[in-house]
mmCIF file of C-alpha atoms in Angstrom:
data_model
loop_
_atom_site.group_PDB
_atom_site.id
_atom_site.type_symbol
_atom_site.label_atom_id
_atom_site.label_comp_id
_atom_site.label_asym_id
_atom_site.label_seq_id
_atom_site.Cartn_x
_atom_site.Cartn_y
_atom_site.Cartn_z
ATOM 1 C CA MET G 613 -4.823 -13.732 31.169
ATOM 2 C CA HIS G 614 -7.365 -15.279 28.781
ATOM 3 C CA ILE G 615 -8.954 -17.239 31.608
ATOM 4 C CA VAL G 616 -9.378 -14.077 33.691
ATOM 5 C CA LEU G 617 -10.999 -12.245 30.755
ATOM 6 C CA ILE G 618 -13.342 -15.154 30.039
ATOM 7 C CA ILE G 619 -14.494 -15.338 33.649
ATOM 8 C CA ALA G 620 -14.917 -11.555 33.827
ATOM 9 C CA GLY G 621 -16.932 -11.514 30.595
ATOM 10 C CA ALA G 622 -19.242 -14.319 31.768
ATOM 11 C CA VAL G 623 -19.815 -12.690 35.158
ATOM 12 C CA LEU G 624 -20.663 -9.381 33.464
ATOM 13 C CA VAL G 625 -23.235 -11.138 31.270
ATOM 14 C CA ALA G 626 -24.746 -12.832 34.351
ATOM 15 C CA PHE G 627 -25.195 -9.458 36.063
ATOM 16 C CA ALA G 628 -26.694 -7.987 32.874
ATOM 17 C CA PHE G 629 -29.235 -10.810 32.725
ATOM 18 C CA ASN G 630 -30.237 -10.848 36.388
ATOM 19 C CA PHE G 631 -30.209 -7.078 36.957
ATOM 20 C CA PHE G 632 -31.682 -5.768 33.695
ATOM 21 C CA LEU G 633 -33.204 -8.404 31.396
ATOM 22 C CA ILE G 634 -34.824 -11.155 33.462
ATOM 23 C CA PRO G 635 -36.692 -8.799 35.897
ATOM 24 C CA HIS G 636 -38.543 -7.310 32.892
ATOM 25 C CA GLU G 637 -38.961 -10.670 31.064
ATOM 26 C CA ILE G 638 -36.666 -9.402 28.306
ATOM 27 C CA LEU G 639 -34.860 -12.139 26.413
ATOM 28 C CA SER G 640 -31.234 -12.124 25.343
ATOM 29 C CA SER G 641 -29.808 -13.516 22.118
ATOM 30 C CA GLY G 642 -29.243 -17.160 21.222
ATOM 31 C CA LEU G 643 -29.611 -20.099 23.557
ATOM 32 C CA SER G 644 -29.187 -17.788 26.531
ATOM 33 C CA GLY G 645 -32.403 -16.075 25.474
ATOM 34 C CA ILE G 646 -34.169 -19.432 25.281
ATOM 35 C CA ALA G 647 -32.751 -20.278 28.730
ATOM 36 C CA ILE G 648 -34.165 -17.012 30.102
ATOM 37 C CA MET G 649 -37.550 -17.797 28.519
ATOM 38 C CA LEU G 650 -37.656 -21.306 29.988
ATOM 39 C CA GLY G 651 -36.448 -19.973 33.342
ATOM 40 C CA ILE G 652 -39.403 -17.564 33.390
ATOM 41 C CA ILE G 653 -42.146 -19.984 32.325
ATOM 42 C CA THR G 654 -40.857 -23.059 34.238
ATOM 43 C CA PRO G 655 -39.614 -23.601 37.810
ATOM 44 C CA LEU G 656 -36.105 -24.396 36.518
ATOM 45 C CA ASN G 657 -33.283 -21.921 37.115
ATOM 46 C CA THR G 658 -31.983 -19.995 34.098
ATOM 47 C CA GLY G 659 -28.406 -21.056 34.834
ATOM 48 C CA VAL G 660 -29.315 -24.740 34.806
ATOM 49 C CA MET G 661 -31.244 -24.365 31.543
ATOM 50 C CA ASN G 662 -28.330 -22.469 29.966
ATOM 51 C CA LEU G 663 -25.939 -25.310 30.768
ATOM 52 C CA LEU G 664 -28.274 -28.043 29.490
ATOM 53 C CA LEU G 665 -29.084 -26.231 26.237
ATOM 54 C CA ASN G 666 -25.410 -25.629 25.463
ATOM 55 C CA LEU G 667 -24.236 -29.228 25.832
ATOM 56 C CA PRO G 668 -25.030 -30.356 22.226
ATOM 57 C CA LEU G 669 -23.312 -27.350 20.639
ATOM 58 C CA LEU G 670 -20.320 -27.742 22.928
ATOM 59 C CA ILE G 671 -19.937 -31.279 21.554
ATOM 60 C CA LEU G 672 -20.128 -29.830 18.007
ATOM 61 C CA GLY G 673 -17.484 -27.289 18.970
ATOM 62 C CA VAL G 674 -15.120 -30.004 20.160
ATOM 63 C CA MET G 675 -15.260 -31.587 16.699
ATOM 64 C CA LYS G 676 -15.058 -28.391 14.628
ATOM 65 C CA LEU G 677 -13.310 -25.629 16.578
ATOM 66 C CA GLY G 678 -10.395 -27.229 18.380
ATOM 67 C CA LYS G 679 -9.666 -28.216 21.964
ATOM 68 C CA ARG G 680 -8.305 -24.899 23.216
ATOM 69 C CA PHE G 681 -11.210 -22.822 21.917
ATOM 70 C CA ILE G 682 -13.850 -25.215 23.188
ATOM 71 C CA ALA G 683 -12.100 -25.533 26.574
ATOM 72 C CA TYR G 684 -12.302 -21.754 26.947
ATOM 73 C CA THR G 685 -15.937 -21.838 25.775
ATOM 74 C CA ILE G 686 -16.815 -24.522 28.330
ATOM 75 C CA LEU G 687 -15.256 -22.312 31.015
ATOM 76 C CA SER G 688 -17.373 -19.391 29.794
ATOM 77 C CA VAL G 689 -20.613 -21.418 29.706
ATOM 78 C CA VAL G 690 -20.028 -22.945 33.147
ATOM 79 C CA THR G 691 -19.107 -19.570 34.672
ATOM 80 C CA LEU G 692 -22.177 -17.910 33.131
ATOM 81 C CA SER G 693 -24.451 -20.732 34.312
ATOM 82 C CA ILE G 694 -23.066 -20.537 37.863
ATOM 83 C CA GLY G 695 -23.338 -16.738 37.768
ATOM 84 C CA LEU G 696 -26.992 -16.904 36.712
ATOM 85 C CA TYR G 697 -27.640 -19.347 39.547
ATOM 86 C CA VAL G 698 -25.782 -17.391 42.243
ATOM 87 C CA VAL G 699 -26.433 -13.738 41.349
ATOM 88 C CA PRO G 700 -29.846 -12.665 42.697
ATOM 89 C CA VAL G 701 -32.479 -11.367 40.288
ATOM 90 C CA ILE G 702 -32.902 -7.695 41.163
ATOM 91 C CA LYS G 703 -34.951 -5.134 39.225
ATOM 92 C CA LEU G 704 -32.310 -2.414 39.123
ATOM 93 C CA SER G 705 -34.450 -0.159 36.916
ATOM 94 C CA THR G 706 -38.220 0.118 36.641
ATOM 95 C CA GLU G 707 -37.986 1.282 33.013
ATOM 96 C CA PRO G 708 -38.079 -1.664 30.537
ATOM 97 C CA ILE G 709 -36.565 0.253 27.603
ATOM 98 C CA LEU G 710 -33.596 1.483 29.637
ATOM 99 C CA SER G 711 -33.158 -2.007 31.065
ATOM 100 C CA SER G 712 -33.140 -3.591 27.608
ATOM 101 C CA LEU G 713 -30.615 -1.028 26.368
ATOM 102 C CA PHE G 714 -28.236 -1.240 29.329
ATOM 103 C CA GLY G 715 -28.674 -4.999 29.580
ATOM 104 C CA GLY G 716 -27.885 -5.367 25.887
ATOM 105 C CA VAL G 717 -24.809 -3.139 26.125
ATOM 106 C CA LEU G 718 -23.439 -4.982 29.171
ATOM 107 C CA THR G 719 -24.127 -8.325 27.497
ATOM 108 C CA GLY G 720 -22.287 -7.120 24.388
ATOM 109 C CA ILE G 721 -19.295 -6.004 26.453
ATOM 110 C CA GLY G 722 -19.154 -9.349 28.227
ATOM 111 C CA ALA G 723 -19.549 -11.337 25.011
ATOM 112 C CA GLY G 724 -17.024 -9.131 23.185
ATOM 113 C CA ILE G 725 -14.442 -9.632 25.942
ATOM 114 C CA THR G 726 -15.058 -13.378 25.711
ATOM 115 C CA PHE G 727 -14.538 -13.342 21.931
ATOM 116 C CA ARG G 728 -11.353 -11.306 22.304
ATOM 117 C CA ALA G 729 -10.071 -13.960 24.708
ATOM 118 C CA SER G 730 -10.444 -16.608 21.946
ATOM 119 C CA ALA G 731 -13.613 -18.130 23.364
ATOM 120 C CA SER G 732 -17.380 -17.765 23.035
ATOM 121 C CA SER G 733 -20.324 -17.743 25.394
ATOM 122 C CA GLY G 734 -21.643 -20.905 23.760
ATOM 123 C CA GLY G 735 -24.979 -21.418 22.037
ATOM 124 C CA LEU G 736 -25.442 -19.778 18.662
ATOM 125 C CA ASP G 737 -22.055 -18.077 19.133
ATOM 126 C CA ILE G 738 -20.454 -21.387 18.144
ATOM 127 C CA ILE G 739 -22.432 -21.475 14.896
ATOM 128 C CA ALA G 740 -21.557 -17.834 14.224
ATOM 129 C CA MET G 741 -17.852 -18.543 14.823
ATOM 130 C CA LEU G 742 -17.990 -21.453 12.341
ATOM 131 C CA LEU G 743 -19.571 -19.207 9.704
ATOM 132 C CA ALA G 744 -17.158 -16.329 10.394
ATOM 133 C CA ARG G 745 -14.195 -18.616 9.723
ATOM 134 C CA LYS G 746 -15.450 -19.133 6.175
ATOM 135 C CA ARG G 747 -16.586 -15.606 5.382
ATOM 136 C CA ASP G 748 -15.628 -12.152 6.635
ATOM 137 C CA PHE G 749 -18.969 -11.392 8.249
ATOM 138 C CA PRO G 750 -19.165 -9.349 11.457
ATOM 139 C CA LEU G 751 -20.053 -11.665 14.318
ATOM 140 C CA GLY G 752 -22.567 -9.246 15.800
ATOM 141 C CA LEU G 753 -24.488 -9.108 12.515
ATOM 142 C CA LEU G 754 -24.534 -12.898 12.262
ATOM 143 C CA LEU G 755 -25.810 -13.270 15.801
ATOM 144 C CA SER G 756 -28.529 -10.667 15.246
ATOM 145 C CA MET G 757 -29.729 -12.411 12.081
ATOM 146 C CA MET G 758 -29.945 -15.793 13.802
ATOM 147 C CA ASN G 759 -31.807 -14.332 16.776
ATOM 148 C CA ALA G 760 -34.889 -13.091 14.945
ATOM 149 C CA VAL G 761 -36.781 -16.166 16.113
ATOM 150 C CA ILE G 762 -36.136 -15.185 19.756
ATOM 151 C CA VAL G 763 -37.969 -11.899 19.200
ATOM 152 C CA VAL G 764 -40.959 -13.702 17.693
ATOM 153 C CA PHE G 765 -41.133 -16.122 20.633
ATOM 154 C CA ALA G 766 -40.990 -13.207 23.067
ATOM 155 C CA GLY G 767 -43.918 -11.577 21.315
ATOM 156 C CA PHE G 768 -46.152 -14.653 21.371
ATOM 157 C CA LEU G 769 -45.264 -15.849 24.879
ATOM 158 C CA PHE G 770 -45.197 -12.520 26.723
ATOM 159 C CA SER G 771 -46.163 -9.362 24.819
ATOM 160 C CA TRP G 772 -45.084 -7.473 21.730
ATOM 161 C CA ASP G 773 -43.724 -4.726 23.976
ATOM 162 C CA THR G 774 -41.440 -7.391 25.434
ATOM 163 C CA ALA G 775 -40.536 -8.483 21.902
ATOM 164 C CA LEU G 776 -39.581 -4.932 20.915
ATOM 165 C CA ASN G 777 -37.540 -4.486 24.084
ATOM 166 C CA THR G 778 -35.836 -7.800 23.338
ATOM 167 C CA LEU G 779 -35.036 -6.503 19.852
ATOM 168 C CA ILE G 780 -33.469 -3.363 21.352
ATOM 169 C CA GLY G 781 -31.318 -5.478 23.656
ATOM 170 C CA ILE G 782 -30.199 -7.835 20.877
ATOM 171 C CA TYR G 783 -29.376 -4.906 18.579
ATOM 172 C CA ALA G 784 -27.334 -3.187 21.295
ATOM 173 C CA THR G 785 -25.511 -6.434 22.041
ATOM 174 C CA GLY G 786 -24.632 -6.966 18.366
ATOM 175 C CA LYS G 787 -23.313 -3.429 17.941
ATOM 176 C CA VAL G 788 -21.138 -3.600 21.038
ATOM 177 C CA VAL G 789 -19.776 -7.033 20.072
ATOM 178 C CA ASP G 790 -18.715 -5.645 16.670
ATOM 179 C CA MET G 791 -16.979 -2.700 18.373
ATOM 180 C CA ILE G 792 -14.948 -5.010 20.621
ATOM 181 C CA HIS G 793 -14.526 -8.094 18.443
ATOM 182 C CA THR G 794 -12.756 -6.655 15.361
ATOM 183 C CA LYS G 795 -11.177 -9.811 13.990
ATOM 184 C CA HIS G 796 -13.258 -9.603 10.807
ATOM 185 C CA ILE G 797 -11.598 -6.250 9.993
ATOM 186 C CA LYS G 798 -8.656 -6.663 7.606
ATOM 187 C CA LEU G 799 -5.820 -4.175 7.132
ATOM 188 C CA THR G 800 -3.392 -3.789 4.233
ATOM 189 C CA LEU G 801 0.136 -2.729 5.168
ATOM 190 C CA ASN G 802 2.684 -1.248 2.762
ATOM 191 C CA ILE G 803 6.040 -1.108 4.540
ATOM 192 C CA VAL G 804 8.854 0.870 2.928
ATOM 193 C CA THR G 805 12.164 -0.045 4.546
ATOM 194 C CA SER G 806 15.888 -0.512 3.977
ATOM 195 C CA LYS G 807 15.787 -3.614 6.192
ATOM 196 C CA GLY G 808 13.225 -5.615 4.298
ATOM 197 C CA ASP G 809 14.876 -8.998 4.729
ATOM 198 C CA GLU G 810 15.055 -8.649 8.523
ATOM 199 C CA ILE G 811 11.431 -7.470 8.799
ATOM 200 C CA CYS G 812 10.264 -10.266 6.499
ATOM 201 C CA GLU G 813 12.052 -12.842 8.621
ATOM 202 C CA ARG G 814 10.499 -11.534 11.836
ATOM 203 C CA LEU G 815 7.002 -11.258 10.380
ATOM 204 C CA LEU G 816 7.055 -14.715 8.830
ATOM 205 C CA ALA G 817 8.256 -16.207 12.105
ATOM 206 C CA SER G 818 5.578 -14.448 14.168
ATOM 207 C CA LEU G 819 2.523 -14.293 11.884
ATOM 208 C CA TYR G 820 0.832 -16.791 9.611
ATOM 209 C CA ARG G 821 0.613 -14.293 6.755
ATOM 210 C CA GLY G 822 2.019 -14.026 3.259
ATOM 211 C CA ILE G 823 4.194 -11.066 2.250
ATOM 212 C CA THR G 824 4.783 -9.622 -1.219
ATOM 213 C CA VAL G 825 8.222 -8.013 -1.685
ATOM 214 C CA ILE G 826 8.749 -5.208 -4.210
ATOM 215 C CA ASP G 827 12.142 -3.656 -5.017
ATOM 216 C CA ALA G 828 11.974 0.125 -4.924
ATOM 217 C CA LYS G 829 14.134 3.259 -4.908
ATOM 218 C CA GLY G 830 13.696 6.525 -3.044
ATOM 219 C CA ALA G 831 12.859 9.315 -5.521
ATOM 220 C CA TYR G 832 14.712 11.965 -3.522
ATOM 221 C CA SER G 833 17.613 10.018 -2.029
ATOM 222 C CA GLY G 834 18.035 7.492 -4.818
ATOM 223 C CA GLU G 835 18.660 4.802 -2.177
ATOM 224 C CA LYS G 836 17.369 1.267 -2.644
ATOM 225 C CA ARG G 837 14.368 0.272 -0.589
ATOM 226 C CA MET G 838 12.032 -2.703 -0.261
ATOM 227 C CA VAL G 839 8.256 -2.415 -0.147
ATOM 228 C CA LEU G 840 6.569 -5.181 1.835
ATOM 229 C CA MET G 841 2.856 -5.622 1.235
ATOM 230 C CA THR G 842 0.748 -7.829 3.478
ATOM 231 C CA VAL G 843 -2.832 -8.172 4.746
ATOM 232 C CA ILE G 844 -3.429 -8.812 8.441
ATOM 233 C CA THR G 845 -6.336 -8.812 10.891
ATOM 234 C CA ARG G 846 -6.966 -5.888 13.216
ATOM 235 C CA TYR G 847 -5.870 -8.042 16.152
ATOM 236 C CA GLN G 848 -2.385 -8.466 14.676
ATOM 237 C CA LEU G 849 -1.668 -4.773 14.101
ATOM 238 C CA ASN G 850 0.015 -4.015 17.425
ATOM 239 C CA ASP G 851 2.342 -7.017 17.107
ATOM 240 C CA VAL G 852 3.307 -6.043 13.553
ATOM 241 C CA LYS G 853 3.954 -2.415 14.496
ATOM 242 C CA GLN G 854 6.190 -3.531 17.365
ATOM 243 C CA ILE G 855 8.189 -5.825 15.074
ATOM 244 C CA ILE G 856 8.688 -3.059 12.510
ATOM 245 C CA HIS G 857 9.740 -0.583 15.202
ATOM 246 C CA ASP G 858 12.236 -3.038 16.686
ATOM 247 C CA VAL G 859 13.899 -3.782 13.329
ATOM 248 C CA ASP G 860 13.657 -0.428 11.546
ATOM 249 C CA PRO G 861 12.263 2.530 13.535
ATOM 250 C CA THR G 862 12.592 4.760 10.434
ATOM 251 C CA ALA G 863 10.439 2.525 8.203
ATOM 252 C CA PHE G 864 7.517 4.184 6.433
ATOM 253 C CA VAL G 865 4.287 2.241 6.965
ATOM 254 C CA ASN G 866 0.998 2.932 5.187
ATOM 255 C CA ILE G 867 -1.989 1.210 6.846
ATOM 256 C CA THR G 868 -5.373 1.061 5.101
ATOM 257 C CA GLN G 869 -8.572 -0.796 5.953
ATOM 258 C CA THR G 870 -9.360 -3.541 3.453
ATOM 259 C CA VAL G 871 -12.914 -3.854 2.152
ATOM 260 C CA GLU G 872 -12.614 -7.466 0.994
ATOM 261 C CA VAL G 873 -10.003 -10.176 0.555
ATOM 262 C CA VAL G 874 -10.403 -12.548 -2.400
ATOM 263 C CA GLY G 875 -8.250 -15.642 -2.720
ATOM 264 C CA LEU G 876 -6.053 -17.452 -0.246
ATOM 265 C CA PHE G 877 -6.269 -15.844 3.194
ATOM 266 C CA HIS G 878 -5.991 -17.838 6.405
ATOM 267 C CA ARG G 879 -8.915 -16.841 8.677
ATOM 268 C CA GLU G 880 -7.729 -18.837 11.714
#
């Protein structure tokens, strides 16, 4: 399933580039944006440049991010590069602003799908993923911050209208990525249940998360209860809810979004 999502995300980005961005000389974010720039000002194809520029960071990813993640990322980079080479460059819209907006949104959807499938589209995404593992920063914000230099290059090489359109596309991409890739969002769960031991056992076996157990008593019924408190990522919520429902369908669960986690918290 992950492989299908990665391929679909890369193909969507390739269409966004060749249908909306490249025809108007609008750059994307990261190394892909540099590949577009070099593809415009040199005879080399954008797909070939994208593959060559990503090779050094892919090597860094092998050393820092693990074999499975980097294998998925290599699949994404290769698929995107082939897509940029095969998909024809067609000016789908004659309006640069609309093209930058729609191109940025489609790029964000493709990149977000790739991130959700435990991969990246390569380039600066790898650096952003390394930083996000240490701090709870939104990936889209990180990518936007690191891409300011792309906007400046677009202004000097083409025109400042192109630079502003590039900024619109990068901003749209970052926002959409943050809507889809929600791993940086943390949730605090307070689970009130009469089957605390069973739920604890299932959660500890399925999730790499700590759980705090508090003995409690129902004010109305006077029956003994256990309160389980844990912090999870947004991605893990559906799995946790299913586990709780399977063990104790009558459990009371309070879910709140966590602003910040201080101390030991495994960020995967």
